[in-house]
Short mmCIF file of C-alpha atoms and ligand atoms in Angstrom, two decimals:
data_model
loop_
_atom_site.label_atom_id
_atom_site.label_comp_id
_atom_site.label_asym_id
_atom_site.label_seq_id
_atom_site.Cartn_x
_atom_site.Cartn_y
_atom_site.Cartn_z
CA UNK A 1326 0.00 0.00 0.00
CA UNK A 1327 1.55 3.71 -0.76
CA UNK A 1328 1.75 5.91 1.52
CA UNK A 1329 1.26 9.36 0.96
CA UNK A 1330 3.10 12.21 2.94
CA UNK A 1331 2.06 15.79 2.78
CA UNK A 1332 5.07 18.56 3.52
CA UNK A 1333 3.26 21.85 4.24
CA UNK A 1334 3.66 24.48 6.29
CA UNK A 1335 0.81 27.30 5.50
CA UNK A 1336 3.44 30.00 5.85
CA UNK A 1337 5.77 30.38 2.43
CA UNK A 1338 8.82 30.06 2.55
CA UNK A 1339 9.83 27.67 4.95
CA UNK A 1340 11.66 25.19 3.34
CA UNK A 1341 8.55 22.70 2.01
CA UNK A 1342 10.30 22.36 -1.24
CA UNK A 1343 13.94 21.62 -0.18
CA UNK A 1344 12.22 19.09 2.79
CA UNK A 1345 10.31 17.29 -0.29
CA UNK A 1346 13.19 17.29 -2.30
CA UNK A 1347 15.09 16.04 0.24
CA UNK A 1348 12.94 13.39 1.84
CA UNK A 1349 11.58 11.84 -1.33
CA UNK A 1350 15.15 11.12 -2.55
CA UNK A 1351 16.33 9.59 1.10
CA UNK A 1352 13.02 7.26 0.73
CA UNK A 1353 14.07 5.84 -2.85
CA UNK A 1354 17.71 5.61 -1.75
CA UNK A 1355 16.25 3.53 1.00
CA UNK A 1356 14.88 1.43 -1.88
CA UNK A 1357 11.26 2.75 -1.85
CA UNK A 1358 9.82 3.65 -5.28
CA UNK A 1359 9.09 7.05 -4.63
CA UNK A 1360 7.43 10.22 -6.47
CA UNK A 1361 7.59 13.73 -5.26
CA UNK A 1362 4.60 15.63 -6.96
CA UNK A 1363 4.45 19.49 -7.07
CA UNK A 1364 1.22 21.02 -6.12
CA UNK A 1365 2.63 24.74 -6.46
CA UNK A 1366 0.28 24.97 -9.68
CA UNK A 1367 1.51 28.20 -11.24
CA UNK A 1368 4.82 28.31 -9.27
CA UNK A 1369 6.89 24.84 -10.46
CA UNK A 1370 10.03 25.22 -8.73
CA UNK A 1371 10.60 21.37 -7.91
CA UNK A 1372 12.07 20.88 -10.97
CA UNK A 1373 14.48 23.11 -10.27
CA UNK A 1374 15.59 22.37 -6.99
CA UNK A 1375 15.50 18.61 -7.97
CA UNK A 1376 17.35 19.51 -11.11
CA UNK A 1377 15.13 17.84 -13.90
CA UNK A 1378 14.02 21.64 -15.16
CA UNK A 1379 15.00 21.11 -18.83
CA UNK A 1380 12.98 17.75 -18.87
CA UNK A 1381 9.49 18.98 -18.39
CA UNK A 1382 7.16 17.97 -20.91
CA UNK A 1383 3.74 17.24 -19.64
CA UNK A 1384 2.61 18.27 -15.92
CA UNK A 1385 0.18 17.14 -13.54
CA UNK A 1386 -2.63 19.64 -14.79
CA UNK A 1387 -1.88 17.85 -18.04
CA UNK A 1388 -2.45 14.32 -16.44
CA UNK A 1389 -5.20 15.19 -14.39
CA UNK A 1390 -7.50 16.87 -17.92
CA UNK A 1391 -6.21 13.89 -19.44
CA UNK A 1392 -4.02 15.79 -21.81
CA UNK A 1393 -0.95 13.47 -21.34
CA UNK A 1394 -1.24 9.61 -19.06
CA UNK A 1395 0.89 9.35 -16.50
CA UNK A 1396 4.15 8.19 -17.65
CA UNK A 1397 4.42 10.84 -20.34
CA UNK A 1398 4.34 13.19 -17.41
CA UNK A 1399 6.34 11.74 -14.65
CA UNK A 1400 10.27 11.92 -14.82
CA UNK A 1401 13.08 9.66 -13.92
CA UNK A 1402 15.29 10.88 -11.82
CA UNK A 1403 18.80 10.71 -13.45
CA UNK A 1404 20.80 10.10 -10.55
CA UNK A 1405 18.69 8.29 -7.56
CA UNK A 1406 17.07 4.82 -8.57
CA UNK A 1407 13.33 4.33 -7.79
CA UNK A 1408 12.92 8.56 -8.00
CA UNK A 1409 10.07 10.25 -10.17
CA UNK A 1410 8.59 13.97 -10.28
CA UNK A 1411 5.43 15.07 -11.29
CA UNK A 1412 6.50 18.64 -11.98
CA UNK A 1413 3.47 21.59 -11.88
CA UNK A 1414 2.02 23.67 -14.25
CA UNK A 1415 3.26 27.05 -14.69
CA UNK A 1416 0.88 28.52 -16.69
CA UNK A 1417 -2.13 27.34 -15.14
CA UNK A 1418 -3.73 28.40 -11.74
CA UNK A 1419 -4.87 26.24 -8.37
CA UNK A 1420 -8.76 25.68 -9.69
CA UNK A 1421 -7.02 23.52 -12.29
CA UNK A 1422 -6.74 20.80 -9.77
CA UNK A 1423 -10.28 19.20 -8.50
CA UNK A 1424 -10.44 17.10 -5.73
CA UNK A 1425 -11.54 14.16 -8.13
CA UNK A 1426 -9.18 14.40 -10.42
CA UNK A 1427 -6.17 14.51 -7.88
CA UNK A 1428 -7.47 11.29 -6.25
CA UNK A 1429 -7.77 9.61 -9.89
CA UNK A 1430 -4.08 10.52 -10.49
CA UNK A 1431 -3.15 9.52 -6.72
CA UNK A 1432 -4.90 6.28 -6.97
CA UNK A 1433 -3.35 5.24 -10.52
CA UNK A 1434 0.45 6.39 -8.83
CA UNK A 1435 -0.50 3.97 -5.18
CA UNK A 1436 -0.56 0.99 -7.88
CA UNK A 1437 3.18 1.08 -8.50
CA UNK A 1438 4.73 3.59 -5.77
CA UNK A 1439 5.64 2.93 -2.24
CA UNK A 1440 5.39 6.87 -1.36
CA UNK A 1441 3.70 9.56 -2.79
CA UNK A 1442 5.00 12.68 -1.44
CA UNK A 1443 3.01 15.72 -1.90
CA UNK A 1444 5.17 18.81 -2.22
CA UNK A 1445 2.24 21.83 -0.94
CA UNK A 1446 1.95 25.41 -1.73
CA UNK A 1447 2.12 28.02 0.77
CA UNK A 1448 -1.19 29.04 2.40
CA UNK A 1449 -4.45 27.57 3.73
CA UNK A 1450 -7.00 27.88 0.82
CA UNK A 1451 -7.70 25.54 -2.05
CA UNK A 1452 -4.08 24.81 -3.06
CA UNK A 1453 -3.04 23.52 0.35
CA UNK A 1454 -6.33 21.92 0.85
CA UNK A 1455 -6.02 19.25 -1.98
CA UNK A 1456 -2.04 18.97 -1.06
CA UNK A 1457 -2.74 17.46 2.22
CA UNK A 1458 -6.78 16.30 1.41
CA UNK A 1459 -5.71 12.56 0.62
CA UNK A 1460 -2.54 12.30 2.87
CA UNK A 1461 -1.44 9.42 5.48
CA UNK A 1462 1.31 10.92 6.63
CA UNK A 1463 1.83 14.91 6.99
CA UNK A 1464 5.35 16.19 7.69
CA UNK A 1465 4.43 19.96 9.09
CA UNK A 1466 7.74 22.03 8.34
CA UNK A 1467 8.23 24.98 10.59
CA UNK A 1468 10.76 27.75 11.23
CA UNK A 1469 11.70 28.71 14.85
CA UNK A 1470 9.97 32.02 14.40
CA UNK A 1471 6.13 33.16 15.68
CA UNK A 1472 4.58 33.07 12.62
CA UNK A 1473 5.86 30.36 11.09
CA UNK A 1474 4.84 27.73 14.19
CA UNK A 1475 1.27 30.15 14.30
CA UNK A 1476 0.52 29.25 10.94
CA UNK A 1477 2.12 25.46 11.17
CA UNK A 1478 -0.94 25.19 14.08
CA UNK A 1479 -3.62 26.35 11.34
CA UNK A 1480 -2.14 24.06 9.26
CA UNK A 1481 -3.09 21.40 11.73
CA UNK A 1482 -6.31 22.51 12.51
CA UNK A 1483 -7.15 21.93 8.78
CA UNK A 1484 -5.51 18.56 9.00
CA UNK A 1485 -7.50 17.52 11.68
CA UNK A 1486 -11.20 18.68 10.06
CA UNK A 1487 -10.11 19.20 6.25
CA UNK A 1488 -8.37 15.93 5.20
CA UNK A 1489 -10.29 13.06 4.16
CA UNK A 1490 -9.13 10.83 7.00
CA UNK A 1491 -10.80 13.55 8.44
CA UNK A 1492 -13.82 13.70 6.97
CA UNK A 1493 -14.82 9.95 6.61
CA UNK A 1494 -13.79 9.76 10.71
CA UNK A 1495 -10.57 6.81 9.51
CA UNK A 1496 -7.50 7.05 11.77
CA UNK A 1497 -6.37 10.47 11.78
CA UNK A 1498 -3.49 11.99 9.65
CA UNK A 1499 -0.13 11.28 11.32
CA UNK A 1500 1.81 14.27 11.98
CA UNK A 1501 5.60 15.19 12.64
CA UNK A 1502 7.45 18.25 13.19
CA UNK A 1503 9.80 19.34 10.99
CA UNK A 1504 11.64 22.22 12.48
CA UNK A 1505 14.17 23.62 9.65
CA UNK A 1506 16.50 26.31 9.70
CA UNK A 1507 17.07 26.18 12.93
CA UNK A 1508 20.72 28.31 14.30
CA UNK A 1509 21.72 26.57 18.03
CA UNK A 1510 23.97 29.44 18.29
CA UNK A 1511 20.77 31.93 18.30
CA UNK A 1512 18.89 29.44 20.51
CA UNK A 1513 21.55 29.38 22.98
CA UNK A 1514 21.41 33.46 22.89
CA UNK A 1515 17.90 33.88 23.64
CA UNK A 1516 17.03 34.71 20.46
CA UNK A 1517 15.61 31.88 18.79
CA UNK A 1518 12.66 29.62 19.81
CA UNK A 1519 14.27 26.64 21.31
CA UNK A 1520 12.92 22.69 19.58
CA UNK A 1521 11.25 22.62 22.73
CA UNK A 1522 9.26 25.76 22.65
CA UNK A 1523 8.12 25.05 19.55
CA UNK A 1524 7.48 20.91 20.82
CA UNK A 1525 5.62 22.05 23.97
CA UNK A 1526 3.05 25.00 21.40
CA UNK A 1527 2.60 22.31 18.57
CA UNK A 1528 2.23 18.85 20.74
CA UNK A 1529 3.04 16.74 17.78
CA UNK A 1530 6.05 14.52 17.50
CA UNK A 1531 9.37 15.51 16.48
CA UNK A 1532 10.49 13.87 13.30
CA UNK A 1533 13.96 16.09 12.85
CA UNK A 1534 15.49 19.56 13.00
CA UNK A 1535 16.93 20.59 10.38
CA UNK A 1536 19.51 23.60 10.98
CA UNK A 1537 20.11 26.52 8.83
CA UNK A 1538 22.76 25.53 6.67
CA UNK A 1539 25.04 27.32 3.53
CA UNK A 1540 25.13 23.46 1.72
CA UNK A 1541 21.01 24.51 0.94
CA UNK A 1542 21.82 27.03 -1.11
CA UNK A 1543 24.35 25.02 -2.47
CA UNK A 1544 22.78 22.28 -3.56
CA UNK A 1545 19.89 24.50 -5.07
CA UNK A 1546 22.47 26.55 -7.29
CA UNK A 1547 23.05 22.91 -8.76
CA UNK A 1548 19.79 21.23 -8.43
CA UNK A 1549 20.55 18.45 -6.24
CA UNK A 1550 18.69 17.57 -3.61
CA UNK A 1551 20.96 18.28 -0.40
CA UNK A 1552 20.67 14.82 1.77
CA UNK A 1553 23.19 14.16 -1.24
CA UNK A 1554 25.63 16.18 -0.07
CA UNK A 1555 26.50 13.36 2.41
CA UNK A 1556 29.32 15.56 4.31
CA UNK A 1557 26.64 18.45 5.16
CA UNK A 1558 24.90 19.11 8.51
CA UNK A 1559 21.38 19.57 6.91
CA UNK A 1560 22.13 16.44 4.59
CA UNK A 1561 22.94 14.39 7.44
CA UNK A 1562 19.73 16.26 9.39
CA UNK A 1563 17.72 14.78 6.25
CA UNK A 1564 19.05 11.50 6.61
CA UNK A 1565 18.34 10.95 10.08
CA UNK A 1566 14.84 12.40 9.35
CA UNK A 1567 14.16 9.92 6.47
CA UNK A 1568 15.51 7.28 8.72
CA UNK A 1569 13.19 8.56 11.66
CA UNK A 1570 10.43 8.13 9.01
CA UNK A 1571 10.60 4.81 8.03
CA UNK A 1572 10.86 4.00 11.82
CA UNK A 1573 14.04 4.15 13.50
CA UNK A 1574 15.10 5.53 16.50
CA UNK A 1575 17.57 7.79 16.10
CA UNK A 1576 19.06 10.79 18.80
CA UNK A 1577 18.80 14.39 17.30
CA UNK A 1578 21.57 15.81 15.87
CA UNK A 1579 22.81 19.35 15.40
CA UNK A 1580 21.19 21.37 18.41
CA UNK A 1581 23.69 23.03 19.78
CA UNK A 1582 26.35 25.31 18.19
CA UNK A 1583 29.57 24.20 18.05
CA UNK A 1584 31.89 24.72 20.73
CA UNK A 1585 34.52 27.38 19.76
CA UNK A 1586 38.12 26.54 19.97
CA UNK A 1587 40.51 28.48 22.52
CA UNK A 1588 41.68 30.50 19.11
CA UNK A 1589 39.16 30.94 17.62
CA UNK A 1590 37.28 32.49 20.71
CA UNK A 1591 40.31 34.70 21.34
CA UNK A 1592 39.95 36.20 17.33
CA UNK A 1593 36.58 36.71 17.66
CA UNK A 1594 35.88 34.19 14.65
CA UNK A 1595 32.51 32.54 14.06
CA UNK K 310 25.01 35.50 26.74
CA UNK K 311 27.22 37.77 27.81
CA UNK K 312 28.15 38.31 31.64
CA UNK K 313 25.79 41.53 31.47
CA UNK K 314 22.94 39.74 29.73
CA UNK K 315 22.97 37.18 32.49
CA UNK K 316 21.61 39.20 35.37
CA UNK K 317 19.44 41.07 33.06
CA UNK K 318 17.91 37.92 32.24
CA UNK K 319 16.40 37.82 35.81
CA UNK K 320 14.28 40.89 35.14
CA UNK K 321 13.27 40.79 31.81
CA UNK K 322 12.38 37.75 29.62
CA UNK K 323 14.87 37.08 26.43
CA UNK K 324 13.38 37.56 23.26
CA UNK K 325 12.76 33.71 22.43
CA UNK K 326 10.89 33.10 25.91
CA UNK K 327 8.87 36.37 24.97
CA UNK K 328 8.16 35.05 21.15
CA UNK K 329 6.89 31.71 23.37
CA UNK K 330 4.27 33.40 25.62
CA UNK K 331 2.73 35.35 23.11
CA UNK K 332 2.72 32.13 20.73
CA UNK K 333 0.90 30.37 23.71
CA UNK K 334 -1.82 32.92 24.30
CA UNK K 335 -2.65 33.27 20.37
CA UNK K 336 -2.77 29.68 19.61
CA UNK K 337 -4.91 28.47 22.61
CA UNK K 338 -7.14 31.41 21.60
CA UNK K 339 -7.34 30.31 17.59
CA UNK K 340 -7.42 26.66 19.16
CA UNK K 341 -10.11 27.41 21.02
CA UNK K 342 -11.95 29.58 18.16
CA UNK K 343 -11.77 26.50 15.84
CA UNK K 344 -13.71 24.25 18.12
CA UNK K 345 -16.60 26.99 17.86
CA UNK K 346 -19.91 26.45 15.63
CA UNK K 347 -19.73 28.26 12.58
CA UNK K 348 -22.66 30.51 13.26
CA UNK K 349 -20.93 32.44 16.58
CA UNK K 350 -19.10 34.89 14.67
CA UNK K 351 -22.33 36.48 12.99
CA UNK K 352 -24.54 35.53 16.24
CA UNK K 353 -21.77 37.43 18.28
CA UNK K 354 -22.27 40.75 15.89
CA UNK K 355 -25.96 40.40 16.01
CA UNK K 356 -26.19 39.81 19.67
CA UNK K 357 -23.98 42.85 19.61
CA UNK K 358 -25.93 44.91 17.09
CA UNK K 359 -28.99 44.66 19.45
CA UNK K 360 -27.57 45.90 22.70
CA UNK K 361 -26.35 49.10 20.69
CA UNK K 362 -29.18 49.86 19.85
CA UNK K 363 -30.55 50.49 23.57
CA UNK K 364 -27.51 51.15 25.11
CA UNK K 365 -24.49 53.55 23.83
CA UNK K 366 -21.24 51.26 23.89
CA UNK K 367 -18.70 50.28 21.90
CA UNK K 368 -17.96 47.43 20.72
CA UNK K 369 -15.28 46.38 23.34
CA UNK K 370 -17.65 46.28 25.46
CA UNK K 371 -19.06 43.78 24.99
CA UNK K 372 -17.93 39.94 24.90
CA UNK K 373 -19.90 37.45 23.73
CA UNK K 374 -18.45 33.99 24.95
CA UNK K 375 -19.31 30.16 23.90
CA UNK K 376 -17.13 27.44 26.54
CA UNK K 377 -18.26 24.11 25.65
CA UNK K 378 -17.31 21.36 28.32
CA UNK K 379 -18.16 17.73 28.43
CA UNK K 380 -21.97 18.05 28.96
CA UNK K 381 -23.27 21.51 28.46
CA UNK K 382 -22.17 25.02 26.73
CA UNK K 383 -22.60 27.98 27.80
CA UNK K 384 -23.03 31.32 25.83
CA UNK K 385 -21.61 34.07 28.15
CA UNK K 386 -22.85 37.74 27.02
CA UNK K 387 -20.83 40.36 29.19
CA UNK K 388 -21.40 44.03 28.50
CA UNK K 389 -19.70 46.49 30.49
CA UNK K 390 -22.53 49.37 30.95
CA UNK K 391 -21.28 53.03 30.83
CA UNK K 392 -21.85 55.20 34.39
N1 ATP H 139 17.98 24.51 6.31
C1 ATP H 139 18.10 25.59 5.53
N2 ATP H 139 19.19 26.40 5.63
C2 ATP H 139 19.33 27.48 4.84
N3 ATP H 139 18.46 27.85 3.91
C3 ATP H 139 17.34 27.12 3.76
C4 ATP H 139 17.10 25.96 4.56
N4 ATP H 139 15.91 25.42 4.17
C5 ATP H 139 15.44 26.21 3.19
N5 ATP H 139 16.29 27.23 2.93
C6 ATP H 139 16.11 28.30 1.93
O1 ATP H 139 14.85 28.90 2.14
C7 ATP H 139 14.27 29.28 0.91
C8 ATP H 139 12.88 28.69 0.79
O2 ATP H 139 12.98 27.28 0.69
P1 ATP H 139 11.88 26.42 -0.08
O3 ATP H 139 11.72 26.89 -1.46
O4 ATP H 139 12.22 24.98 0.14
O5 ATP H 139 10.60 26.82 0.78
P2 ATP H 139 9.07 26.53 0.47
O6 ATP H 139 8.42 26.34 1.79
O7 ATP H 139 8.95 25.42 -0.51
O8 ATP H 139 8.62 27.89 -0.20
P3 ATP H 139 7.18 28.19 -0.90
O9 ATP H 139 6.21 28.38 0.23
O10 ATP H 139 7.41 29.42 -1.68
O11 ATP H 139 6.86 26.98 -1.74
C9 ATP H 139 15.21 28.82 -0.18
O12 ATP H 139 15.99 29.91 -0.59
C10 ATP H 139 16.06 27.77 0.50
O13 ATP H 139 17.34 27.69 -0.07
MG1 MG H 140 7.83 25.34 -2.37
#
């Protein structure tokens, strides 16, 4: 049976797209068939960060009006085995996806996937609606700052009444806290919302904390997803998170800033 | 934290453990709002609308309150009346 796994966030910005990116290639690496599907109808940037931009041809609006089937529109992933993307329109708007014709299209991909993850746009209206309306899993990604974890608790609000787990009273949506560009060495100052703050305002389970990292931009400037940049905090972060996913226990990483050396305290380096 | 910042600390609340208390208040509020029927909002205006139209107040003045517990709810109406 696929599963599918919703990363949203309601507030833009946060780091959906890299966490999708990310996640869905540590699940086929794990040897899960795996698609990441862009729901930013209007704003495809997947693609991009997943770097399979020059091998768009059909999209998901495509599939879903029956303008293209399914494997004209889905892509291979060139380096990862068992990887596929279901890029976004760009030049249509949200109302091209219906609630019917995203379940059609989900249903046809749970025959031969393991995970379906669903890549949402910012907000709360329709576009984030059918992201997370037919997901099993959601991964809620939040930044240690008030109005990201404000909006990550409307965002679970709409989980809990919105999705069709939801709405046909099944188990409910699982949920797990994502918390991603998080700096220890701000945390430590006082000037950052610690994990647990934002644990003890959300009360859903930690799945990983990812911290705020230069190998992001990085591996965006090349399109490749960063948990393949093996030797990087936030790849590692990724790793453990994809790891944490598919059920193991694993101690977080990366909370606390490193300690600075004697010299490098006494130069006032970073 | 410097050595300064540590004694400071005792009086005033550091930025993160202020960005946590007002994320508390708001999102037990907006919790709480979510659980509500989706007829209060208008029935609070009109409730509202009425008492205005006896009694000069403003709107502030008046709260108009549903608490739901296990067996019964109860729709609070508080108006502070001018002297
Ligand atoms: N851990 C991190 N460290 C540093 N930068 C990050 C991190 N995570 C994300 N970013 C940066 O934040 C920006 C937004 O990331 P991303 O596009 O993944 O967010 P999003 O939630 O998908 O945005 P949107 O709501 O617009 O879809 C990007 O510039 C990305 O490089
Ligand atoms: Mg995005």
């Amino acid at each position: 049976m696929a599963k599918i796994i919703v990363v949203t966030s309601g507030k833009g910005g946060v780091g959906k797209t890299t966490t999708s990116a990310a996640i869905g290639t540590g699940l086929a690496l794990s040897g899960f068939k795996t698609v990441v599907i862009d729901f930013d109808v209007g704003l495809r940037n997947l693609d991009l960060i997943m770097g399979c931009e020059r091998r768009v041809v059909y999209d998901f609006v495509n599939v879903i009006k029956q303008e293209a089937t399914l494997n004209q529109a889905l892509i291979k992933d060139k380096r990862t085995d068992n990887l596929f993307i279901l890029p976004a329109s760009q030049t249509r708007d949200k109302d091209a996806l219906t609630q019917e014709g995203v379940g059609i299209v989900l249903d046809e991909l749970a025959e031969t996937f393991d995970y379906i993850i669903c890549d949402s746009p910012a907000g709360i209206e329709k576009g984030a609606q059918m992201a997370l309306y037919f997901a099993d899993v959601a991964i809620v990604t939040t930044n240690p700052e008030v109005s990201s974890v404000r909006d990550s608790d409307r965002i679970l609000g709409i989980l809990q009444s919105k999705s069709r787990r939801a709405e046909k009273a099944d188990e409910p949506v699982q949920e797990h806290l994502l918390l991603t560009r998080y700096n220890p060495a701000r945390v430590d100052a006082g000037e950052m919302l610690s994990v647990s703050d934002v644990e003890d305002i959300l009360a859903i389970p930690l799945l990983g904390v990812i911290p705020e990292s230069e190998a992001v931009l990085k591996a965006s400037n090349s399109g490749t997803p960063v948990i393949l940049d093996n030797a990087s905090d936030a790849g590692q972060a990724y790793d453990d998170a994809v790891q944490r996913l598919l059920g193991k226990e694993l101690e977080h990483r990366f909370l606390h800033a490193p300690k600075k050396g004697f010299f490098q305290r006494f130069l006032g380096g970073k | 934290m410097s050595f300064f910042d540590y004694f400071r600390s005792k009086a005033q609340p550091t930025s993160a453990e202020l960005a946590k208390e007002r994320l508390q208040i708001i999102v037990a509020h907006e919790r709480g709002a979510r659980a509500n029927p989706d007829y209060l909002p208008q029935m609070q205006q009109e409730i509202i609308a009425v008492i205005k139209k006896y009694i000069a107040i403003d709107q502030d003045q008046v709260s108009v309150q549903l608490d739901s517990n296990d067996d019964c709810s109860v729709l609070e109406v508080n108006v502070t009346l001018p002297d």
